[in-house]
Each structure stands twice: as C-alpha cells, then as structure tokens.
Amino acid sequence: MLQNNLLRNISQGQICKAIGVKVVTSNEIILLAKAAGYDSVFIDLEHSVLTLEDMGRLCSTSLLSGITPFVRVPRECGRGFVQRVLDGGAMGIVFPHISTVEEAQLAVSMTKYPPRGQRSLTAALPQYDFQRVSAKDLIPQLNSIGSTVIIQVETKTCLENIDAIAAVEGVEVLLLGANDLSLELGILGEWEHSLFHNALDTIAAAVRKGGKIFGIAGLYSRPDISKHAVQVLGAKYVLGHLDIGLLAVAMNKNVEQLSALDK
C-alpha cells in the first residue's frame, strides 16, 4: 500500500504541501512537483475541463512518484462518478460546497467501503500497482489511509453547521475554500475583514473539537495569513497554488526581466 503523505507528514509534525492541477495534463507536471518538493497533488475536476482519463494518468504518475493524489470532484456529481475517480487512483476525494451533516455523511458513504460506507469493491487498483490484493487486506487499508474524505468549507450554511459536520465519522479534513467562502460572506477577497478571520477561527475550533485535520486553499497571495493558519490555528494541509497560477506568475516575472534588458 502506497503511503498517504498527508497522514505521514502530520505524524512527523509537518505540513502537507500541495500543488493544484487544472490545466496541465501531461505527466511532467507531476515529475516537476516531485522535484520541487510537493507532498500532494490536488487534481481539480470541479473548475476545469480535465477528463477522467487525464485524472487517471495524473493519479498513476503521482502514485509512482510518491506524491499523494487528491481529486476535487464537481458539486453533486453523484456516487458513480466518485466511484470512478477512486478506482482511477485517487487517494482521497475533495467534496466542494458541502453545507449540511447529511451531505457530509453522504460524502463518507460514497468514499468508504462497508461497514463505514457503501463504496463498491473491485480488483486491480492503481493504488496497488494493479496487483491482486485480498479484500480483507484492501478494505481496511483503503478505508483508513487510501480514501481521505476532504470537506470544503465554503458556504455560510457550512459554517453554521461546522461543529456537527466535524463530528461526522469518516470525515477527515475540513478544507477552507477561501474564495467561495469570502464570496458567500459578502467580502470577496477582503482577507483582513473580521468576518473572514472569525471564519478561520471557527473552522480551527471545530477541527480541534472534532479531532479532524485543518486545510487551507485559496490564500495564494497571502502567505502571512497562511502562516498564521499553520502556526497559530494548526492547519496541516496547504494548497500552495494551481498550475495555471504558477505559470502566470513565472511568465509575468520573466517578461519583466526580458523587458528590462533594453532599458
């Protein structure tokens, strides 16, 4: 069984550094992420046109490279879609726009095998290099470390229900979706606003109370707030940036350097 870097890093007192992929579909993006030192790849099927074939290839390359692949699925995509993503090599599912306990329970049900959920069993999974593994070994391993349930906190209703959602058995990570949450709160991009910082504190408190993992996403331009979330609030999973954002930043910097050549 390949290891889950999120759980491994937490056990060693370290954060899990993730890169998001929503544009680049070639294996090279995973190899570059590995060389850079990322621990996890966040494959985005919600805000992209990536196919399941793209996702499977990226997951397989991640697994072979020792990077843990988590996949964000589209909102309300259904049990069958989640099944295909997991069978395609994902080590965890990111569920966006979860607002209620019932939705969180459904997310667990779709992701975990019985008795914890209702995931369907198949053989020859990429997580095991397509080797045959007995069900009595596969099910407890995948349930415990190979099918992480990541709930995105990005609605006001989710904030209102956060303690109850954090108490749901099988939910492992509460992931701040900074942009959508600030949009719902009516303070889009106002990272200094008291409503936003109160939301951060509320999520962190629920995580501690429920014994879950705190993750942050969307704060790519605010390393100061990310540092506060990690060092003060205890965040352990940090989405550093998306591939398209990193490319844009690097290209803009490069053009500045080139433009300065003739000045």
PDB file of C-alpha atoms in Angstrom:
ATOM      1  CA  MET A   1       0.000   0.000   0.000  1.00  0.00           C
ATOM      2  CA  LEU A   2       1.410   3.376  -1.005  1.00  0.00           C
ATOM      3  CA  GLN A   3       1.573   5.830   1.861  1.00  0.00           C
ATOM      4  CA  ASN A   4      -0.674   8.819   2.404  1.00  0.00           C
ATOM      5  CA  ASN A   5       1.704  11.770   2.672  1.00  0.00           C
ATOM      6  CA  LEU A   6      -0.870  13.903   4.481  1.00  0.00           C
ATOM      7  CA  LEU A   7      -1.125  11.400   7.326  1.00  0.00           C
ATOM      8  CA  ARG A   8       2.613  10.675   7.260  1.00  0.00           C
ATOM      9  CA  ASN A   9       3.571  14.336   7.473  1.00  0.00           C
ATOM     10  CA  ILE A  10       1.144  15.001  10.308  1.00  0.00           C
ATOM     11  CA  SER A  11       2.601  12.067  12.255  1.00  0.00           C
ATOM     12  CA  GLN A  12       6.022  13.698  11.807  1.00  0.00           C
ATOM     13  CA  GLY A  13       4.823  17.144  12.843  1.00  0.00           C
ATOM     14  CA  GLN A  14       4.993  18.587   9.327  1.00  0.00           C
ATOM     15  CA  ILE A  15       2.508  20.224   6.993  1.00  0.00           C
ATOM     16  CA  CYS A  16       1.462  18.618   3.714  1.00  0.00           C
ATOM     17  CA  LYS A  17       2.429  20.883   0.795  1.00  0.00           C
ATOM     18  CA  ALA A  18       0.113  20.562  -2.209  1.00  0.00           C
ATOM     19  CA  ILE A  19       0.033  21.860  -5.765  1.00  0.00           C
ATOM     20  CA  GLY A  20      -3.190  22.155  -7.720  1.00  0.00           C
ATOM     21  CA  VAL A  21      -3.553  20.871 -11.288  1.00  0.00           C
ATOM     22  CA  LYS A  22      -6.356  22.098 -13.535  1.00  0.00           C
ATOM     23  CA  VAL A  23      -4.692  22.880 -16.890  1.00  0.00           C
ATOM     24  CA  VAL A  24      -1.547  20.810 -17.458  1.00  0.00           C
ATOM     25  CA  THR A  25      -2.436  17.203 -18.251  1.00  0.00           C
ATOM     26  CA  SER A  26       0.972  15.694 -19.006  1.00  0.00           C
ATOM     27  CA  ASN A  27       2.934  13.517 -16.599  1.00  0.00           C
ATOM     28  CA  GLU A  28       5.688  16.115 -16.497  1.00  0.00           C
ATOM     29  CA  ILE A  29       3.691  18.352 -14.148  1.00  0.00           C
ATOM     30  CA  ILE A  30       3.793  15.596 -11.508  1.00  0.00           C
ATOM     31  CA  LEU A  31       7.514  14.999 -12.024  1.00  0.00           C
ATOM     32  CA  LEU A  32       8.173  18.738 -11.682  1.00  0.00           C
ATOM     33  CA  ALA A  33       6.065  18.794  -8.493  1.00  0.00           C
ATOM     34  CA  LYS A  34       8.071  15.886  -7.107  1.00  0.00           C
ATOM     35  CA  ALA A  35      11.363  17.576  -7.918  1.00  0.00           C
ATOM     36  CA  ALA A  36      10.168  20.806  -6.288  1.00  0.00           C
ATOM     37  CA  GLY A  37       9.291  19.012  -3.052  1.00  0.00           C
ATOM     38  CA  TYR A  38       5.496  18.933  -3.017  1.00  0.00           C
ATOM     39  CA  ASP A  39       3.881  16.161  -0.962  1.00  0.00           C
ATOM     40  CA  SER A  40       0.471  16.074  -2.631  1.00  0.00           C
ATOM     41  CA  VAL A  41      -1.288  16.968  -5.860  1.00  0.00           C
ATOM     42  CA  PHE A  42      -4.784  18.463  -5.824  1.00  0.00           C
ATOM     43  CA  ILE A  43      -6.376  17.443  -9.133  1.00  0.00           C
ATOM     44  CA  ASP A  44      -9.292  19.740  -9.905  1.00  0.00           C
ATOM     45  CA  LEU A  45     -12.270  18.285 -11.756  1.00  0.00           C
ATOM     46  CA  GLU A  46     -14.617  20.991 -10.498  1.00  0.00           C
ATOM     47  CA  HIS A  47     -13.178  24.077 -12.169  1.00  0.00           C
ATOM     48  CA  SER A  48     -11.511  22.533 -15.225  1.00  0.00           C
ATOM     49  CA  VAL A  49     -12.130  20.521 -18.370  1.00  0.00           C
ATOM     50  CA  LEU A  50      -9.861  17.679 -17.263  1.00  0.00           C
ATOM     51  CA  THR A  51     -11.255  14.283 -18.233  1.00  0.00           C
ATOM     52  CA  LEU A  52     -11.342  11.113 -16.188  1.00  0.00           C
ATOM     53  CA  GLU A  53      -8.597   9.814 -18.440  1.00  0.00           C
ATOM     54  CA  ASP A  54      -6.469  12.863 -17.575  1.00  0.00           C
ATOM     55  CA  MET A  55      -7.220  12.328 -13.894  1.00  0.00           C
ATOM     56  CA  GLY A  56      -6.282   8.643 -14.006  1.00  0.00           C
ATOM     57  CA  ARG A  57      -2.979   9.353 -15.731  1.00  0.00           C
ATOM     58  CA  LEU A  58      -2.098  12.099 -13.254  1.00  0.00           C
ATOM     59  CA  CYS A  59      -3.046   9.887 -10.301  1.00  0.00           C
ATOM     60  CA  SER A  60      -0.987   6.936 -11.555  1.00  0.00           C
ATOM     61  CA  THR A  61       2.050   9.143 -12.119  1.00  0.00           C
ATOM     62  CA  SER A  62       1.586  10.653  -8.658  1.00  0.00           C
ATOM     63  CA  LEU A  63       1.401   7.257  -7.012  1.00  0.00           C
ATOM     64  CA  LEU A  64       4.545   6.084  -8.799  1.00  0.00           C
ATOM     65  CA  SER A  65       6.319   9.315  -7.859  1.00  0.00           C
ATOM     66  CA  GLY A  66       5.437   9.103  -4.177  1.00  0.00           C
ATOM     67  CA  ILE A  67       3.100  12.116  -4.264  1.00  0.00           C
ATOM     68  CA  THR A  68      -0.378  11.627  -2.807  1.00  0.00           C
ATOM     69  CA  PRO A  69      -3.168  12.474  -5.285  1.00  0.00           C
ATOM     70  CA  PHE A  70      -6.392  14.004  -4.008  1.00  0.00           C
ATOM     71  CA  VAL A  71      -9.138  14.807  -6.503  1.00  0.00           C
ATOM     72  CA  ARG A  72     -11.756  17.531  -6.220  1.00  0.00           C
ATOM     73  CA  VAL A  73     -14.956  16.336  -7.855  1.00  0.00           C
ATOM     74  CA  PRO A  74     -17.734  18.522  -9.280  1.00  0.00           C
ATOM     75  CA  ARG A  75     -20.508  19.601  -6.948  1.00  0.00           C
ATOM     76  CA  GLU A  76     -23.272  16.982  -6.525  1.00  0.00           C
ATOM     77  CA  CYS A  77     -21.570  14.725  -9.080  1.00  0.00           C
ATOM     78  CA  GLY A  78     -23.076  11.506  -7.739  1.00  0.00           C
ATOM     79  CA  ARG A  79     -21.962   8.185  -6.323  1.00  0.00           C
ATOM     80  CA  GLY A  80     -20.986   6.659  -9.658  1.00  0.00           C
ATOM     81  CA  PHE A  81     -18.612   9.476 -10.568  1.00  0.00           C
ATOM     82  CA  VAL A  82     -16.891   9.358  -7.184  1.00  0.00           C
ATOM     83  CA  GLN A  83     -16.504   5.591  -7.608  1.00  0.00           C
ATOM     84  CA  ARG A  84     -14.708   6.039 -10.930  1.00  0.00           C
ATOM     85  CA  VAL A  85     -12.381   8.685  -9.507  1.00  0.00           C
ATOM     86  CA  LEU A  86     -11.392   6.440  -6.598  1.00  0.00           C
ATOM     87  CA  ASP A  87     -10.912   3.430  -8.845  1.00  0.00           C
ATOM     88  CA  GLY A  88      -8.808   5.662 -11.098  1.00  0.00           C
ATOM     89  CA  GLY A  89      -6.174   6.138  -8.419  1.00  0.00           C
ATOM     90  CA  ALA A  90      -7.299   8.960  -6.130  1.00  0.00           C
ATOM     91  CA  MET A  91      -6.187   8.613  -2.515  1.00  0.00           C
ATOM     92  CA  GLY A  92      -8.922  10.953  -1.362  1.00  0.00           C
ATOM     93  CA  ILE A  93     -11.867  12.998  -2.556  1.00  0.00           C
ATOM     94  CA  VAL A  94     -12.373  16.736  -2.101  1.00  0.00           C
ATOM     95  CA  PHE A  95     -16.105  17.479  -1.867  1.00  0.00           C
ATOM     96  CA  PRO A  96     -16.961  21.130  -2.658  1.00  0.00           C
ATOM     97  CA  HIS A  97     -19.893  23.138  -1.324  1.00  0.00           C
ATOM     98  CA  ILE A  98     -20.810  20.771   1.497  1.00  0.00           C
ATOM     99  CA  SER A  99     -23.222  22.567   3.812  1.00  0.00           C
ATOM    100  CA  THR A 100     -25.029  20.016   5.998  1.00  0.00           C
ATOM    101  CA  VAL A 101     -24.372  16.966   8.125  1.00  0.00           C
ATOM    102  CA  GLU A 102     -26.405  14.873   5.696  1.00  0.00           C
ATOM    103  CA  GLU A 103     -24.222  15.943   2.778  1.00  0.00           C
ATOM    104  CA  ALA A 104     -21.071  15.141   4.762  1.00  0.00           C
ATOM    105  CA  GLN A 105     -22.442  11.719   5.665  1.00  0.00           C
ATOM    106  CA  LEU A 106     -23.227  11.052   2.001  1.00  0.00           C
ATOM    107  CA  ALA A 107     -19.661  12.015   1.077  1.00  0.00           C
ATOM    108  CA  VAL A 108     -18.331   9.432   3.529  1.00  0.00           C
ATOM    109  CA  SER A 109     -20.782   6.816   2.257  1.00  0.00           C
ATOM    110  CA  MET A 110     -19.609   7.304  -1.337  1.00  0.00           C
ATOM    111  CA  THR A 111     -15.920   7.170  -0.428  1.00  0.00           C
ATOM    112  CA  LYS A 112     -15.577   4.369   2.122  1.00  0.00           C
ATOM    113  CA  TYR A 113     -16.137   0.629   1.846  1.00  0.00           C
ATOM    114  CA  PRO A 114     -18.600  -1.147   4.171  1.00  0.00           C
ATOM    115  CA  PRO A 115     -19.137  -1.054   7.054  1.00  0.00           C
ATOM    116  CA  ARG A 116     -18.162   2.654   7.051  1.00  0.00           C
ATOM    117  CA  GLY A 117     -19.699   3.417   3.668  1.00  0.00           C
ATOM    118  CA  GLN A 118     -21.148   1.920   0.517  1.00  0.00           C
ATOM    119  CA  ARG A 119     -18.275   2.065  -1.962  1.00  0.00           C
ATOM    120  CA  SER A 120     -18.351  -0.799  -4.470  1.00  0.00           C
ATOM    121  CA  LEU A 121     -15.473  -3.281  -4.469  1.00  0.00           C
ATOM    122  CA  THR A 122     -13.320  -4.005  -7.499  1.00  0.00           C
ATOM    123  CA  ALA A 123      -9.934  -5.605  -8.122  1.00  0.00           C
ATOM    124  CA  ALA A 124      -6.600  -4.471  -9.593  1.00  0.00           C
ATOM    125  CA  LEU A 125      -6.465  -0.878  -8.393  1.00  0.00           C
ATOM    126  CA  PRO A 126      -3.662   1.553  -9.348  1.00  0.00           C
ATOM    127  CA  GLN A 127      -3.074   2.229  -5.634  1.00  0.00           C
ATOM    128  CA  TYR A 128      -1.677  -1.322  -5.514  1.00  0.00           C
ATOM    129  CA  ASP A 129       0.100  -1.214  -8.887  1.00  0.00           C
ATOM    130  CA  PHE A 130      -2.840  -3.238 -10.302  1.00  0.00           C
ATOM    131  CA  GLN A 131      -1.816  -6.301  -8.313  1.00  0.00           C
ATOM    132  CA  ARG A 132      -4.450  -8.536  -6.816  1.00  0.00           C
ATOM    133  CA  VAL A 133      -4.950  -7.873  -3.117  1.00  0.00           C
ATOM    134  CA  SER A 134      -7.373  -9.765  -0.911  1.00  0.00           C
ATOM    135  CA  ALA A 135     -10.474  -7.846   0.134  1.00  0.00           C
ATOM    136  CA  LYS A 136      -9.725  -8.455   3.817  1.00  0.00           C
ATOM    137  CA  ASP A 137      -6.469  -6.512   3.389  1.00  0.00           C
ATOM    138  CA  LEU A 138      -7.622  -3.956   0.825  1.00  0.00           C
ATOM    139  CA  ILE A 139     -10.770  -2.702   2.539  1.00  0.00           C
ATOM    140  CA  PRO A 140      -9.290  -1.706   5.925  1.00  0.00           C
ATOM    141  CA  GLN A 141      -6.203  -0.186   4.292  1.00  0.00           C
ATOM    142  CA  LEU A 142      -8.123   1.948   1.815  1.00  0.00           C
ATOM    143  CA  ASN A 143     -10.706   2.927   4.419  1.00  0.00           C
ATOM    144  CA  SER A 144      -8.020   4.103   6.827  1.00  0.00           C
ATOM    145  CA  ILE A 145      -5.380   5.744   4.624  1.00  0.00           C
ATOM    146  CA  GLY A 146      -6.375   5.416   0.966  1.00  0.00           C
ATOM    147  CA  SER A 147      -9.701   7.257   0.719  1.00  0.00           C
ATOM    148  CA  THR A 148      -9.397  10.523   2.619  1.00  0.00           C
ATOM    149  CA  VAL A 149     -12.668  12.468   2.848  1.00  0.00           C
ATOM    150  CA  ILE A 150     -11.974  16.186   2.465  1.00  0.00           C
ATOM    151  CA  ILE A 151     -14.900  18.547   3.043  1.00  0.00           C
ATOM    152  CA  GLN A 152     -14.552  22.051   1.637  1.00  0.00           C
ATOM    153  CA  VAL A 153     -15.845  24.783   3.901  1.00  0.00           C
ATOM    154  CA  GLU A 154     -17.063  27.483   1.523  1.00  0.00           C
ATOM    155  CA  THR A 155     -20.676  28.315   2.414  1.00  0.00           C
ATOM    156  CA  LYS A 156     -22.302  30.232   5.257  1.00  0.00           C
ATOM    157  CA  THR A 157     -24.511  27.226   5.996  1.00  0.00           C
ATOM    158  CA  CYS A 158     -21.425  25.038   6.372  1.00  0.00           C
ATOM    159  CA  LEU A 159     -20.013  27.497   8.898  1.00  0.00           C
ATOM    160  CA  GLU A 160     -23.281  27.392  10.823  1.00  0.00           C
ATOM    161  CA  ASN A 161     -23.128  23.564  10.908  1.00  0.00           C
ATOM    162  CA  ILE A 162     -19.368  23.259  11.250  1.00  0.00           C
ATOM    163  CA  ASP A 163     -19.268  21.556  14.665  1.00  0.00           C
ATOM    164  CA  ALA A 164     -21.775  18.913  13.601  1.00  0.00           C
ATOM    165  CA  ILE A 165     -20.011  18.315  10.277  1.00  0.00           C
ATOM    166  CA  ALA A 166     -16.667  17.987  12.068  1.00  0.00           C
ATOM    167  CA  ALA A 167     -18.234  15.332  14.290  1.00  0.00           C
ATOM    168  CA  VAL A 168     -19.229  13.101  11.341  1.00  0.00           C
ATOM    169  CA  GLU A 169     -17.343   9.813  11.499  1.00  0.00           C
ATOM    170  CA  GLY A 170     -15.293   9.306   8.353  1.00  0.00           C
ATOM    171  CA  VAL A 171     -14.798  12.993   7.591  1.00  0.00           C
ATOM    172  CA  GLU A 172     -11.063  13.541   7.915  1.00  0.00           C
ATOM    173  CA  VAL A 173     -10.239  17.032   6.627  1.00  0.00           C
ATOM    174  CA  LEU A 174     -12.050  20.364   6.749  1.00  0.00           C
ATOM    175  CA  LEU A 175     -10.587  22.464   3.933  1.00  0.00           C
ATOM    176  CA  LEU A 176     -11.126  26.214   3.842  1.00  0.00           C
ATOM    177  CA  GLY A 177     -12.237  27.355   0.384  1.00  0.00           C
ATOM    178  CA  ALA A 178     -11.208  30.963   0.879  1.00  0.00           C
ATOM    179  CA  ASN A 179     -12.540  32.498  -2.319  1.00  0.00           C
ATOM    180  CA  ASP A 180     -16.029  30.998  -2.343  1.00  0.00           C
ATOM    181  CA  LEU A 181     -16.422  31.463   1.406  1.00  0.00           C
ATOM    182  CA  SER A 182     -15.486  35.130   1.214  1.00  0.00           C
ATOM    183  CA  LEU A 183     -17.896  35.480  -1.717  1.00  0.00           C
ATOM    184  CA  GLU A 184     -20.719  33.960   0.341  1.00  0.00           C
ATOM    185  CA  LEU A 185     -19.879  36.204   3.266  1.00  0.00           C
ATOM    186  CA  GLY A 186     -20.101  39.257   1.002  1.00  0.00           C
ATOM    187  CA  ILE A 187     -16.436  40.154   1.471  1.00  0.00           C
ATOM    188  CA  LEU A 188     -14.804  38.657  -1.631  1.00  0.00           C
ATOM    189  CA  GLY A 189     -11.030  38.957  -1.366  1.00  0.00           C
ATOM    190  CA  GLU A 190     -11.192  41.125   1.776  1.00  0.00           C
ATOM    191  CA  TRP A 191      -8.745  38.957   3.679  1.00  0.00           C
ATOM    192  CA  GLU A 192      -8.348  41.438   6.545  1.00  0.00           C
ATOM    193  CA  HIS A 193     -12.089  41.561   7.253  1.00  0.00           C
ATOM    194  CA  SER A 194     -13.187  40.420  10.699  1.00  0.00           C
ATOM    195  CA  LEU A 195     -15.804  38.096   9.183  1.00  0.00           C
ATOM    196  CA  PHE A 196     -13.094  36.188   7.349  1.00  0.00           C
ATOM    197  CA  HIS A 197     -10.809  35.879  10.363  1.00  0.00           C
ATOM    198  CA  ASN A 198     -13.744  34.850  12.536  1.00  0.00           C
ATOM    199  CA  ALA A 199     -14.491  32.118   9.987  1.00  0.00           C
ATOM    200  CA  LEU A 200     -10.896  30.902  10.186  1.00  0.00           C
ATOM    201  CA  ASP A 201     -11.115  30.734  13.968  1.00  0.00           C
ATOM    202  CA  THR A 202     -14.468  28.921  13.788  1.00  0.00           C
ATOM    203  CA  ILE A 203     -13.133  26.255  11.433  1.00  0.00           C
ATOM    204  CA  ALA A 204      -9.987  25.758  13.502  1.00  0.00           C
ATOM    205  CA  ALA A 205     -12.020  25.360  16.700  1.00  0.00           C
ATOM    206  CA  ALA A 206     -14.332  22.809  15.069  1.00  0.00           C
ATOM    207  CA  VAL A 207     -11.333  20.861  13.781  1.00  0.00           C
ATOM    208  CA  ARG A 208      -9.805  20.674  17.245  1.00  0.00           C
ATOM    209  CA  LYS A 209     -13.103  19.687  18.823  1.00  0.00           C
ATOM    210  CA  GLY A 210     -13.852  17.021  16.228  1.00  0.00           C
ATOM    211  CA  GLY A 211     -10.322  15.642  16.010  1.00  0.00           C
ATOM    212  CA  LYS A 212     -10.039  16.403  12.290  1.00  0.00           C
ATOM    213  CA  ILE A 213      -7.367  17.924  10.038  1.00  0.00           C
ATOM    214  CA  PHE A 214      -7.466  21.618   9.092  1.00  0.00           C
ATOM    215  CA  GLY A 215      -6.619  22.536   5.498  1.00  0.00           C
ATOM    216  CA  ILE A 216      -6.445  25.852   3.650  1.00  0.00           C
ATOM    217  CA  ALA A 217      -6.856  26.737  -0.023  1.00  0.00           C
ATOM    218  CA  GLY A 218      -7.239  29.950  -1.959  1.00  0.00           C
ATOM    219  CA  LEU A 219      -4.828  32.140   0.035  1.00  0.00           C
ATOM    220  CA  TYR A 220      -2.116  32.021  -2.611  1.00  0.00           C
ATOM    221  CA  SER A 221      -1.321  35.737  -2.440  1.00  0.00           C
ATOM    222  CA  ARG A 222      -1.375  35.946   1.363  1.00  0.00           C
ATOM    223  CA  PRO A 223       1.484  33.916   2.843  1.00  0.00           C
ATOM    224  CA  ASP A 224       1.095  35.918   6.050  1.00  0.00           C
ATOM    225  CA  ILE A 225      -2.438  34.603   6.631  1.00  0.00           C
ATOM    226  CA  SER A 226      -1.359  31.104   5.596  1.00  0.00           C
ATOM    227  CA  LYS A 227       1.475  31.263   8.129  1.00  0.00           C
ATOM    228  CA  HIS A 228      -0.970  32.324  10.831  1.00  0.00           C
ATOM    229  CA  ALA A 229      -3.287  29.454   9.873  1.00  0.00           C
ATOM    230  CA  VAL A 230      -0.431  26.960  10.134  1.00  0.00           C
ATOM    231  CA  GLN A 231       1.474  28.234  13.171  1.00  0.00           C
ATOM    232  CA  VAL A 232      -1.414  29.522  15.281  1.00  0.00           C
ATOM    233  CA  LEU A 233      -4.548  27.715  14.088  1.00  0.00           C
ATOM    234  CA  GLY A 234      -2.909  24.363  13.340  1.00  0.00           C
ATOM    235  CA  ALA A 235      -3.547  23.951   9.607  1.00  0.00           C
ATOM    236  CA  LYS A 236      -1.755  20.894   8.216  1.00  0.00           C
ATOM    237  CA  TYR A 237      -2.847  20.660   4.565  1.00  0.00           C
ATOM    238  CA  VAL A 238      -1.875  23.703   2.487  1.00  0.00           C
ATOM    239  CA  LEU A 239      -2.704  24.122  -1.186  1.00  0.00           C
ATOM    240  CA  GLY A 240       0.155  26.315  -2.352  1.00  0.00           C
ATOM    241  CA  HIS A 241      -1.137  27.317  -5.782  1.00  0.00           C
ATOM    242  CA  LEU A 242      -2.604  25.963  -9.008  1.00  0.00           C
ATOM    243  CA  ASP A 243      -0.543  25.162 -12.082  1.00  0.00           C
ATOM    244  CA  ILE A 244      -2.117  27.973 -14.107  1.00  0.00           C
ATOM    245  CA  GLY A 245      -1.371  30.499 -11.365  1.00  0.00           C
ATOM    246  CA  LEU A 246       2.238  29.403 -11.048  1.00  0.00           C
ATOM    247  CA  LEU A 247       2.709  29.590 -14.816  1.00  0.00           C
ATOM    248  CA  ALA A 248       1.171  33.062 -14.929  1.00  0.00           C
ATOM    249  CA  VAL A 249       3.378  34.350 -12.084  1.00  0.00           C
ATOM    250  CA  ALA A 250       6.539  32.901 -13.650  1.00  0.00           C
ATOM    251  CA  MET A 251       5.681  34.227 -17.120  1.00  0.00           C
ATOM    252  CA  ASN A 252       4.939  37.716 -15.817  1.00  0.00           C
ATOM    253  CA  LYS A 253       8.235  37.730 -13.929  1.00  0.00           C
ATOM    254  CA  ASN A 254      10.105  36.521 -16.989  1.00  0.00           C
ATOM    255  CA  VAL A 255       8.582  39.217 -19.205  1.00  0.00           C
ATOM    256  CA  GLU A 256       9.611  41.835 -16.646  1.00  0.00           C
ATOM    257  CA  GLN A 257      13.176  40.521 -16.805  1.00  0.00           C
ATOM    258  CA  LEU A 258      13.170  40.478 -20.611  1.00  0.00           C
ATOM    259  CA  SER A 259      11.658  43.953 -20.842  1.00  0.00           C
ATOM    260  CA  ALA A 260      14.367  45.280 -18.548  1.00  0.00           C
ATOM    261  CA  LEU A 261      17.078  44.143 -20.964  1.00  0.00           C
ATOM    262  CA  ASP A 262      16.649  47.123 -23.285  1.00  0.00           C
ATOM    263  CA  LYS A 263      16.236  49.775 -20.615  1.00  0.00           C
TER     264      LYS A 263
END
